[in-house]
PDB file of C-alpha atoms in Angstrom:
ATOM      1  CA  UNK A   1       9.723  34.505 -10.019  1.00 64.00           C
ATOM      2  CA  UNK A   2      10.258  33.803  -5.999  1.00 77.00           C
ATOM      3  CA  UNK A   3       6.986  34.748  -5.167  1.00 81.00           C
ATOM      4  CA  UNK A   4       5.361  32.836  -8.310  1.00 84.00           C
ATOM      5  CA  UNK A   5       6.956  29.710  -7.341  1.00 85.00           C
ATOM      6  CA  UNK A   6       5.779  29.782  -3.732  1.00 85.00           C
ATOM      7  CA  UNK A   7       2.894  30.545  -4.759  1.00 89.00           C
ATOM      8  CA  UNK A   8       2.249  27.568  -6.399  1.00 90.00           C
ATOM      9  CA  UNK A   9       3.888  25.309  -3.731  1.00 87.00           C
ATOM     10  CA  UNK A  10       1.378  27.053  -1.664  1.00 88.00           C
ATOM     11  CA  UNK A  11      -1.674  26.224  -3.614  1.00 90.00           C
ATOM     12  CA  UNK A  12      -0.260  22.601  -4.233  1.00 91.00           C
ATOM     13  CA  UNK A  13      -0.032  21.891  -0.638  1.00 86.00           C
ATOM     14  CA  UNK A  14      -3.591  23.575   0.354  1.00 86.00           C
ATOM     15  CA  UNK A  15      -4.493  21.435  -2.315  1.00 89.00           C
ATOM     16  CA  UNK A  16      -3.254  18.502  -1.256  1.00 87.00           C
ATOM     17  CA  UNK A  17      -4.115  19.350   2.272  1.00 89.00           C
ATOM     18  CA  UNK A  18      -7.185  19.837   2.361  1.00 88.00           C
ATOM     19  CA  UNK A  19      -9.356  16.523   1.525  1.00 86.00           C
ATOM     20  CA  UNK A  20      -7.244  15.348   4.548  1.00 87.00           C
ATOM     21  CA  UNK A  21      -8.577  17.891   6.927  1.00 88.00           C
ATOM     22  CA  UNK A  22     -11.835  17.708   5.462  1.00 88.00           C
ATOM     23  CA  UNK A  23     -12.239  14.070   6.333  1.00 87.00           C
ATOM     24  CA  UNK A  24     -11.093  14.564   9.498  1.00 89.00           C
ATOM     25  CA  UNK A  25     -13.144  17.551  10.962  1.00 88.00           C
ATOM     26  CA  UNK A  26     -16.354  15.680   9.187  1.00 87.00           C
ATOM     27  CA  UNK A  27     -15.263  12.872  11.338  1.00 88.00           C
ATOM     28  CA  UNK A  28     -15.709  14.387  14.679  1.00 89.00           C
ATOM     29  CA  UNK A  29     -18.998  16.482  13.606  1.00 87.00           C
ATOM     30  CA  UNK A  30     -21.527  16.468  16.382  1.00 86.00           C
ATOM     31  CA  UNK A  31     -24.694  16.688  13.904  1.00 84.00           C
ATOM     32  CA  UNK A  32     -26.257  13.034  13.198  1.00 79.00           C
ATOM     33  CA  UNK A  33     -26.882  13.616  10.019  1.00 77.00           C
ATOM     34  CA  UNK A  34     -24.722  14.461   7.013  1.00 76.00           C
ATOM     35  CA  UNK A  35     -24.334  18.090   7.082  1.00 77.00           C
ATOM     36  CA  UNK A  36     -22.484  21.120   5.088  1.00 79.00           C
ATOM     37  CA  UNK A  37     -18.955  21.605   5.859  1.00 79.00           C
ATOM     38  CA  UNK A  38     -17.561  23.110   8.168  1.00 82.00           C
ATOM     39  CA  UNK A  39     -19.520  20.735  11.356  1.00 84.00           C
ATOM     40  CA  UNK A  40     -21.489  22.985  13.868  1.00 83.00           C
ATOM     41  CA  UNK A  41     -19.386  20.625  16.654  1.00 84.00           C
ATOM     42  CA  UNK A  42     -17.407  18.477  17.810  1.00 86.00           C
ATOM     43  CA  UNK A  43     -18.274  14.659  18.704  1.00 87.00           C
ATOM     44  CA  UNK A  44     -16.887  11.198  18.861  1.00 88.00           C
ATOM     45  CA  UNK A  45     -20.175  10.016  18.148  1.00 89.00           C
ATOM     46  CA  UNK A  46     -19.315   8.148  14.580  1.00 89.00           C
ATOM     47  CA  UNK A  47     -16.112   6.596  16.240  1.00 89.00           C
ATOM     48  CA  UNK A  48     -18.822   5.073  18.476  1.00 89.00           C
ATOM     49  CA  UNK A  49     -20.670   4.102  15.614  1.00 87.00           C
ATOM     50  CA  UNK A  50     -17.864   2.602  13.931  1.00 87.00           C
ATOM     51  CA  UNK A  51     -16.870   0.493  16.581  1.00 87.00           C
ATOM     52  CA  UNK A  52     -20.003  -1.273  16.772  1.00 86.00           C
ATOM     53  CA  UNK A  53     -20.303  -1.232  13.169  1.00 86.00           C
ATOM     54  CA  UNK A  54     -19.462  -5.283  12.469  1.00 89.00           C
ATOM     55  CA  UNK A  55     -19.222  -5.291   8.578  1.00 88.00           C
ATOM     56  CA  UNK A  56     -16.239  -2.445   9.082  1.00 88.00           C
ATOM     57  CA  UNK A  57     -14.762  -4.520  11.060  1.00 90.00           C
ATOM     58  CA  UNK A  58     -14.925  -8.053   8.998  1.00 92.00           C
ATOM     59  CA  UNK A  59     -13.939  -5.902   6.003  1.00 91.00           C
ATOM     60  CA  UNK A  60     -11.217  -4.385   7.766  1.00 90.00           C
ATOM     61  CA  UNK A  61      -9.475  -7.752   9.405  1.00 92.00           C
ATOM     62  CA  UNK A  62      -9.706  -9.008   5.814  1.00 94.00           C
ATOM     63  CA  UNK A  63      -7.701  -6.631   4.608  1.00 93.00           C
ATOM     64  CA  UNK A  64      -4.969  -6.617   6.688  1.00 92.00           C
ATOM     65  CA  UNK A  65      -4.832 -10.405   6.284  1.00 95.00           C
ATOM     66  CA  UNK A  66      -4.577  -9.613   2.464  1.00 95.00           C
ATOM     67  CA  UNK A  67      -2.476  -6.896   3.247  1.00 93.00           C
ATOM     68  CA  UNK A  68       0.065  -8.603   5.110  1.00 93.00           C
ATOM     69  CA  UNK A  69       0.594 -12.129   3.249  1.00 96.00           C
ATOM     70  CA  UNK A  70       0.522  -9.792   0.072  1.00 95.00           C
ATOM     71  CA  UNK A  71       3.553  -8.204   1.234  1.00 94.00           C
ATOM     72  CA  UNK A  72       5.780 -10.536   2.744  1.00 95.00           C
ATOM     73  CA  UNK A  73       5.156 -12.245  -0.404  1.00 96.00           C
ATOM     74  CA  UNK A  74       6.008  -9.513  -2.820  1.00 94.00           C
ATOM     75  CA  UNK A  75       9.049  -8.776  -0.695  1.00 93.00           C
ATOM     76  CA  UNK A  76      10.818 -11.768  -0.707  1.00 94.00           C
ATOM     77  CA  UNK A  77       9.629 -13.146  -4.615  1.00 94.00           C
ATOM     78  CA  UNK A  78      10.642  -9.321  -5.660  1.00 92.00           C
ATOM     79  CA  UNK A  79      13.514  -9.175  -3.905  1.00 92.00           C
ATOM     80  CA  UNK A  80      14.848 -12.781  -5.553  1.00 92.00           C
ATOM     81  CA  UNK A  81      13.709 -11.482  -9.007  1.00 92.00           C
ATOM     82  CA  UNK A  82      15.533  -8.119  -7.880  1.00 91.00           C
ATOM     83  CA  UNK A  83      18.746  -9.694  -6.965  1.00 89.00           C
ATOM     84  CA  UNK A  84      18.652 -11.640 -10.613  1.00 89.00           C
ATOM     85  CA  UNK A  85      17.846  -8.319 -12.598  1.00 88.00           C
ATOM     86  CA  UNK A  86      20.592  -6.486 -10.948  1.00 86.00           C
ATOM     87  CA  UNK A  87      23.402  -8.915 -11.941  1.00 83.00           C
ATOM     88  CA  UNK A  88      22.034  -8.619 -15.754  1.00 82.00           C
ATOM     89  CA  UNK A  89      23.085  -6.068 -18.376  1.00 77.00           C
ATOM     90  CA  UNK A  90      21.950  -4.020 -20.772  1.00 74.00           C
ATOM     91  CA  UNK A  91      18.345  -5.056 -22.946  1.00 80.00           C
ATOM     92  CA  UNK A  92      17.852  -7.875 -21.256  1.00 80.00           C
ATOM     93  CA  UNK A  93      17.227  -5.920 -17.439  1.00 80.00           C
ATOM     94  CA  UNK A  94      15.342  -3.525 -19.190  1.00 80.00           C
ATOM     95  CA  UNK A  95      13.197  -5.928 -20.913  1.00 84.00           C
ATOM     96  CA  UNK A  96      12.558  -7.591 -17.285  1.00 83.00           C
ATOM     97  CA  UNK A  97      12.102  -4.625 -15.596  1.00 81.00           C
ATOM     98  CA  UNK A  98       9.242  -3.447 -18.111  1.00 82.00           C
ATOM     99  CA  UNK A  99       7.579  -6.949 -18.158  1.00 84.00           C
ATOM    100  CA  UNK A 100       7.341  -6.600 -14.398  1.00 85.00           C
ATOM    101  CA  UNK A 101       5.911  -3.205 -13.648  1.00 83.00           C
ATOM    102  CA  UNK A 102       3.347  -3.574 -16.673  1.00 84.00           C
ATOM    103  CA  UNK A 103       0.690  -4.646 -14.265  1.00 84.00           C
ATOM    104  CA  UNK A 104       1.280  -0.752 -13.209  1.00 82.00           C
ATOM    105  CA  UNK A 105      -0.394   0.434 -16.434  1.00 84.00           C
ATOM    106  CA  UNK A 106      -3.490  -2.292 -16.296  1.00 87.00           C
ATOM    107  CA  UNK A 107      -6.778  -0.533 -15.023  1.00 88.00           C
ATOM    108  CA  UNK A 108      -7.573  -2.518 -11.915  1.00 87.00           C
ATOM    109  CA  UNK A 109     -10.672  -2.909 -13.227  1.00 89.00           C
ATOM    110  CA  UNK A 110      -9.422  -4.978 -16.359  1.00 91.00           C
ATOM    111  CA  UNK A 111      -6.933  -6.999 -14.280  1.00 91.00           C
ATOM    112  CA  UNK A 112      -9.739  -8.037 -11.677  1.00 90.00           C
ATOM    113  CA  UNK A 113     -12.226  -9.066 -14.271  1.00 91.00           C
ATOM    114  CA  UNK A 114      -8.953 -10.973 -15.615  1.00 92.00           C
ATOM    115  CA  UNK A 115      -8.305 -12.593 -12.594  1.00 92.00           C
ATOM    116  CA  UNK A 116     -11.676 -13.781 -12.209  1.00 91.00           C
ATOM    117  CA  UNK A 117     -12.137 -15.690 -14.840  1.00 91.00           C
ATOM    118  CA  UNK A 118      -8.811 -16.858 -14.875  1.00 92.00           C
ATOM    119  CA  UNK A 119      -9.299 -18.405 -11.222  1.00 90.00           C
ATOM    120  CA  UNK A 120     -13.069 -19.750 -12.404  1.00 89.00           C
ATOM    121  CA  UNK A 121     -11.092 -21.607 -14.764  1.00 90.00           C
ATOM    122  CA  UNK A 122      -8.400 -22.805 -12.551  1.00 89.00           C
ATOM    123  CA  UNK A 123     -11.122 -23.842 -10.076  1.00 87.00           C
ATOM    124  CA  UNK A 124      -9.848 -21.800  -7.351  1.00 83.00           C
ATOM    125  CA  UNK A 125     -12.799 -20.764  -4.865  1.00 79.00           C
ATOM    126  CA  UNK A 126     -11.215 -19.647  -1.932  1.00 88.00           C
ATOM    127  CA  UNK A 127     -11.624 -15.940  -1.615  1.00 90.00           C
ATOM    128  CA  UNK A 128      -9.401 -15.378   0.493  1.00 93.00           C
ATOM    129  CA  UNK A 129      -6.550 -17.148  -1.513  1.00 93.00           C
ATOM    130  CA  UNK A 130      -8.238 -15.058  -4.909  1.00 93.00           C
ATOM    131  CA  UNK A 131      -7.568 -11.641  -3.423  1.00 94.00           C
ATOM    132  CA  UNK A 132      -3.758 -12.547  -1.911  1.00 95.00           C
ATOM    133  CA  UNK A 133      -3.128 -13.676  -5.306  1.00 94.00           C
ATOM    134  CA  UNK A 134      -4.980 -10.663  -6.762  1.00 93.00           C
ATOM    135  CA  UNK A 135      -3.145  -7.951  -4.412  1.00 94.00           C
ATOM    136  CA  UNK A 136       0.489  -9.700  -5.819  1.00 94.00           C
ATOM    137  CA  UNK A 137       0.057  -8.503  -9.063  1.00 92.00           C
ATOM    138  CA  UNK A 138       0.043  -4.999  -8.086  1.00 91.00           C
ATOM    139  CA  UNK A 139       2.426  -5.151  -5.338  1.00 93.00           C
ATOM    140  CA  UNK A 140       5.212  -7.214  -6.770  1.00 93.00           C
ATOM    141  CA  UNK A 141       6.188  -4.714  -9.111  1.00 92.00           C
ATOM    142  CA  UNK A 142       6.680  -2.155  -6.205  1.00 88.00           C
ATOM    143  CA  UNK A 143       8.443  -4.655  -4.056  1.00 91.00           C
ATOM    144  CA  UNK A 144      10.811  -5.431  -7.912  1.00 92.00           C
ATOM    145  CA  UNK A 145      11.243  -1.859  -8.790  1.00 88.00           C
ATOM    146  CA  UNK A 146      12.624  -0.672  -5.084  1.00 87.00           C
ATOM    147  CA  UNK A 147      14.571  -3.160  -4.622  1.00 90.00           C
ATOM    148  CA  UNK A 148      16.148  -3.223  -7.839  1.00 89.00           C
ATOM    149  CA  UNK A 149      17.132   0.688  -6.937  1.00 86.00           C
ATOM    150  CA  UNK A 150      18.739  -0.570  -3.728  1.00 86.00           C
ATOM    151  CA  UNK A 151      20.535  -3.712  -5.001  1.00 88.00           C
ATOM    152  CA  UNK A 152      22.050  -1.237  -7.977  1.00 87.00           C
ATOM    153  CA  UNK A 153      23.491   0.848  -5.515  1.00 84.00           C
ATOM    154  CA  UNK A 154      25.729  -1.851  -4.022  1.00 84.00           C
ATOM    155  CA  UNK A 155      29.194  -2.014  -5.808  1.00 84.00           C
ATOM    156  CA  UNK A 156      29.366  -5.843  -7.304  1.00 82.00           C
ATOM    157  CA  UNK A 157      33.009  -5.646  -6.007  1.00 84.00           C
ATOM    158  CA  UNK A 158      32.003  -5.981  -2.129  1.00 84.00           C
ATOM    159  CA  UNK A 159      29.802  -9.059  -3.406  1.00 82.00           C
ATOM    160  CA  UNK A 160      32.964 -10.221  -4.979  1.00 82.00           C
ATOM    161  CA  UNK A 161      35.465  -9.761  -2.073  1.00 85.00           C
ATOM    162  CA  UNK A 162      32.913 -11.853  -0.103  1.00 84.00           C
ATOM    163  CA  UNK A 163      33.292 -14.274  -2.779  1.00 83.00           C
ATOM    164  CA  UNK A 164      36.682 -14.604  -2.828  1.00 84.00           C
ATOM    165  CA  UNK A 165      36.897 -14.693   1.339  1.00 84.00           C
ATOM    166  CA  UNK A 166      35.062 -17.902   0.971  1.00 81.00           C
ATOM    167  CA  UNK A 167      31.418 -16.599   1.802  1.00 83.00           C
ATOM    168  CA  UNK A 168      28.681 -18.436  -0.582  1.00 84.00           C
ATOM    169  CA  UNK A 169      26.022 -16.535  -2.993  1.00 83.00           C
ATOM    170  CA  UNK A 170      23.587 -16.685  -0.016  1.00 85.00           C
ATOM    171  CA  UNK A 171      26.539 -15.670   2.835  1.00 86.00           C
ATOM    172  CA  UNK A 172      27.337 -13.109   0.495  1.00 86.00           C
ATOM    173  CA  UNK A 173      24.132 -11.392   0.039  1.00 86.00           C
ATOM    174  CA  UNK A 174      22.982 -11.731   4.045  1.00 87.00           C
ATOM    175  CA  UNK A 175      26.074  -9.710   5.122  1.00 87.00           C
ATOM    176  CA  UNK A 176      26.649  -7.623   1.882  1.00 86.00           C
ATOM    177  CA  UNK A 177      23.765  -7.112  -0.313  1.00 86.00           C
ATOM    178  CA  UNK A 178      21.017  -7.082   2.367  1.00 87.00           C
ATOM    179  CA  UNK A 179      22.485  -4.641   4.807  1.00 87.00           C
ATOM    180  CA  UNK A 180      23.489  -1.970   2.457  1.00 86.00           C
ATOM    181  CA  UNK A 181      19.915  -2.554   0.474  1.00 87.00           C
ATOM    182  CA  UNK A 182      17.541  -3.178   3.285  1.00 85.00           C
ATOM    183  CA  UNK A 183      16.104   0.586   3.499  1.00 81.00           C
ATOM    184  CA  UNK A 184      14.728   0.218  -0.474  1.00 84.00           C
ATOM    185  CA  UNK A 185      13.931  -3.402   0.586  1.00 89.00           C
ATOM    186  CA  UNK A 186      11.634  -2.256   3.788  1.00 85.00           C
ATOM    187  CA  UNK A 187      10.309   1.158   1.370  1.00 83.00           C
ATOM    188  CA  UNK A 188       8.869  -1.188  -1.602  1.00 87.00           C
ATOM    189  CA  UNK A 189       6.999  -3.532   1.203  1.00 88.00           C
ATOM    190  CA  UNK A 190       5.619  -0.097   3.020  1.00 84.00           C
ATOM    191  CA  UNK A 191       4.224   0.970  -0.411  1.00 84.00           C
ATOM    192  CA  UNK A 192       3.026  -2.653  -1.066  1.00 90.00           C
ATOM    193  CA  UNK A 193       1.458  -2.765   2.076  1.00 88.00           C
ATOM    194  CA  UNK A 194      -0.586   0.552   1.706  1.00 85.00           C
ATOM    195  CA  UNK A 195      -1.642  -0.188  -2.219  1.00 87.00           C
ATOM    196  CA  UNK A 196      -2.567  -3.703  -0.900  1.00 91.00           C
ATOM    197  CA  UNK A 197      -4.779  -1.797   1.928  1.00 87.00           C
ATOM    198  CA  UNK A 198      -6.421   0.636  -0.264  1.00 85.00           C
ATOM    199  CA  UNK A 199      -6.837  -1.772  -3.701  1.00 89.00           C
ATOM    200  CA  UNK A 200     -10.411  -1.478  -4.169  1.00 89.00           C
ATOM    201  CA  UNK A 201     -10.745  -2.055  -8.280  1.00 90.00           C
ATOM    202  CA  UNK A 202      -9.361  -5.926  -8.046  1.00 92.00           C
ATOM    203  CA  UNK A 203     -11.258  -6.370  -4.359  1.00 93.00           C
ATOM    204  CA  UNK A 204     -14.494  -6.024  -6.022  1.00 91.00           C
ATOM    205  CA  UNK A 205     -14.280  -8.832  -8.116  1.00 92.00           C
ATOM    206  CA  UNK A 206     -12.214 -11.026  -5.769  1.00 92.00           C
ATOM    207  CA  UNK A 207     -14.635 -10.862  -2.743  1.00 90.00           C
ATOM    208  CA  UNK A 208     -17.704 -12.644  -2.028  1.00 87.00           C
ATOM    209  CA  UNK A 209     -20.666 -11.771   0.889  1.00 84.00           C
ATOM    210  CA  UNK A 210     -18.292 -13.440   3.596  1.00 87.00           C
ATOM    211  CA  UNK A 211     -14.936 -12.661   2.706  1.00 90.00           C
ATOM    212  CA  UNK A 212     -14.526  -8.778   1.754  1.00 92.00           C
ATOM    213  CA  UNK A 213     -11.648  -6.048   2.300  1.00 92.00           C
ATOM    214  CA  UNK A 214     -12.617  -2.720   4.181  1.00 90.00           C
ATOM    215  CA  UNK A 215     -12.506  -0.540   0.713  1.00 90.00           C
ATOM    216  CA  UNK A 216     -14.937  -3.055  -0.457  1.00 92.00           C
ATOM    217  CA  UNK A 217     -17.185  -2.705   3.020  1.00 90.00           C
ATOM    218  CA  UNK A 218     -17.037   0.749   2.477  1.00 87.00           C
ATOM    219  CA  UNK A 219     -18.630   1.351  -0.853  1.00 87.00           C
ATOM    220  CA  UNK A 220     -21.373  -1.669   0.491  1.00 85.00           C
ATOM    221  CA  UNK A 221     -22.119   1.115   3.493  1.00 82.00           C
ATOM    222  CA  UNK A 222     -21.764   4.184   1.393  1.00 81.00           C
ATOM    223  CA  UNK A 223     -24.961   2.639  -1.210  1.00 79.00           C
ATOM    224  CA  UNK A 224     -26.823   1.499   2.161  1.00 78.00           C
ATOM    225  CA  UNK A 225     -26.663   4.255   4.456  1.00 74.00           C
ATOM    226  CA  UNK A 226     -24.708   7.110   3.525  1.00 72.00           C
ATOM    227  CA  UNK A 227     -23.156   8.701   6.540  1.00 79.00           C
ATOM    228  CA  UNK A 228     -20.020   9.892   8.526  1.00 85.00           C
ATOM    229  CA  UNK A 229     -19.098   6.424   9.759  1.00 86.00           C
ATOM    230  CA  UNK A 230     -17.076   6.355   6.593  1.00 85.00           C
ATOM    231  CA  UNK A 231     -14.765   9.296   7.815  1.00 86.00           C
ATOM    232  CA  UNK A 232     -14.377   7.865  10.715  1.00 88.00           C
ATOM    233  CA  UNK A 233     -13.184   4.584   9.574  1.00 87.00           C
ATOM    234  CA  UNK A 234     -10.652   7.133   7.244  1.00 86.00           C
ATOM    235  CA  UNK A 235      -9.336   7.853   9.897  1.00 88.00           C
ATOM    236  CA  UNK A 236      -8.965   5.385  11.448  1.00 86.00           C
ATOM    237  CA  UNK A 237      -7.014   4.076   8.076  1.00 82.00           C
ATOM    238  CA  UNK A 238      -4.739   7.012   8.714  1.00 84.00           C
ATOM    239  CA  UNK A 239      -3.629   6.245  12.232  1.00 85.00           C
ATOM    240  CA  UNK A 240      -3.008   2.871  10.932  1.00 81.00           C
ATOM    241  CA  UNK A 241      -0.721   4.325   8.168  1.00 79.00           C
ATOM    242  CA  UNK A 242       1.044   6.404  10.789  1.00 83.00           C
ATOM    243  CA  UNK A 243       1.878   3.799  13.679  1.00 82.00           C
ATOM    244  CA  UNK A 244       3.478   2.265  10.247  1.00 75.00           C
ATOM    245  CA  UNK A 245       5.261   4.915   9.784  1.00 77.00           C
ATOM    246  CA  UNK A 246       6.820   5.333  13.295  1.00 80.00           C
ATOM    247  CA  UNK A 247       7.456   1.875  13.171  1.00 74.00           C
ATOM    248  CA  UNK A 248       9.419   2.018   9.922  1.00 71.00           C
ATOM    249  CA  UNK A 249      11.169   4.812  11.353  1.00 75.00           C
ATOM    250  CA  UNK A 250      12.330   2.799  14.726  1.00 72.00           C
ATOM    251  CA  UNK A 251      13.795   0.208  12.517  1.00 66.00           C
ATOM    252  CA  UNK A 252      14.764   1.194   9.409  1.00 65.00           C
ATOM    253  CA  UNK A 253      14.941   5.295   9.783  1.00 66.00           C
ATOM    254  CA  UNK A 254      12.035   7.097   7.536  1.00 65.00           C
ATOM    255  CA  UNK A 255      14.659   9.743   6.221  1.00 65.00           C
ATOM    256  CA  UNK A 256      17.172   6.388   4.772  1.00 60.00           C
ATOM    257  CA  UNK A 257      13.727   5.586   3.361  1.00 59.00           C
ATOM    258  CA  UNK A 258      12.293   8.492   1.741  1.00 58.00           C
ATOM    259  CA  UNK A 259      16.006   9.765   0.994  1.00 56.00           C
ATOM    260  CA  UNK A 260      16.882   6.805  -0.846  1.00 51.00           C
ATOM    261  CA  UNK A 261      13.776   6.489  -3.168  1.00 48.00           C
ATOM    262  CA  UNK A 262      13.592  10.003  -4.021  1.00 45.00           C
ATOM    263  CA  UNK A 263      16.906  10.010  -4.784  1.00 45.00           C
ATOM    264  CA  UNK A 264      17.718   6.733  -6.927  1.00 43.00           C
ATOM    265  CA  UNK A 265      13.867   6.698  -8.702  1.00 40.00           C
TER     266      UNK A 265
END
């Protein structure tokens, strides 16, 4: 039974694993053209490429413009509506809780077309302002749902001995509620940032020929000219990912993180 088990962590992992270190050894392959796997070589040669490749780079600014309003937005709106939900009981939080993460279940596809014609209606042209608005809807329910987990792991009797010291609601949740939830705060805006980043369904419909997000650029430059300038840019994406890691690990603490959503979701 041992063995079978890690067997099939083993397989899971190599599984896992392995599209990862695909894209990264096609990265660095010295042919110019798009070759079988494993490469011949090794080259920087599509890093070089990518750097001087301009619609990358409009597509990839874009995005972390998108990225980044998307999340401090869907931090602090889900962390209000959080802070509400937790002080409810019973039907009524679960009610909430469902209404809010049923953009979760919504093809991407469906909610962009949505979105479209609901801003055509509205009048609202700005692309820019079409795909902030756009990433929210999938982001705000991760910001809601972690935390909610956080803010229900705070005993409502610290809140009330702040209370009854003479701090106010807001007093009361900077030095009690904040604190002890900030690590399921800081995890739902990592995991808003990174579906923000990668959203490609909504992006399609919210972008025009100026204003695009790098997922978008990428499937443009995969139908024009289909080579390994798109790994490269992957990983770039994942050195991006991991300086946000080490930063949420400086000032949070990744284990409080990770601990604290596996263990509460």
């Amino acid at each position: 039974m041992t063995l079978v088990v890690g067997l099939i962590f083993l397989l899971t992992a190599v599984f896992l694993i392995l599209p990862v270190v695909t894209t990264v050894l096609m990265a660095f392959d010295s042919r110019d053209y798009l070759g079988p796997f494993p490469p011949q070589g090794l080259s920087l040669q599509w890093f070089d490429k990518l750097w001087d490749e301009q619609y990358l780079w409009a597509g990839f600014y874009t995005s972390l413009i998108v990225a980044s309003a998307a999340t401090l937005i869907s931090a602090i709106v889900g962390t209000l509506a959080a802070v509400a939900m937790s002080r409810m009981t019973g039907a009524a939080r679960d009610v909430l809780s469902s209404l809010f993460l049923s953009p979760l279940i919504v093809p991407g596809v469906i909610i962009g077309f949505a979105l479209l014609m609901l801003f055509s209606a509205l009048g609202i042209g700005s692309p820019l302002i079409r795909l902030i608005a756009g990433h929210l809807v999938i982001t705000i329910p991760y910001s809601i749902r972690m935390a909610l987990i956080g803010l229900l792991g705070v005993k409502s009797s610290l809140r009330e001995a702040a209370l009854s010291l003479g701090a106010n609601e807001i007093q009361a949740f900077l030095t009690i509620n904040f604190p002890l939830a900030k690590s399921s705060i800081a995890a739902g805006a990592v995991f808003a940032f990174a579906f923000s980043l990668d959203d490609l369904a909504i992006s399609l419909f919210l972008s025009d020929f100026n204003t695009f997000t790098l997922p978008v650029a990428l499937v443009g430059l995969l139908r024009s000219s289909f080579d390994l300038t798109i790994a490269a840019a992957a990983v770039g994406l994942m050195g991006v990912t991991l300086i946000l890691l080490l930063v949420l690990d400086r000032t949070v603490g990744l284990d409080r993180v990770v601990g604290l959503s596996v263990d509460k979701a």
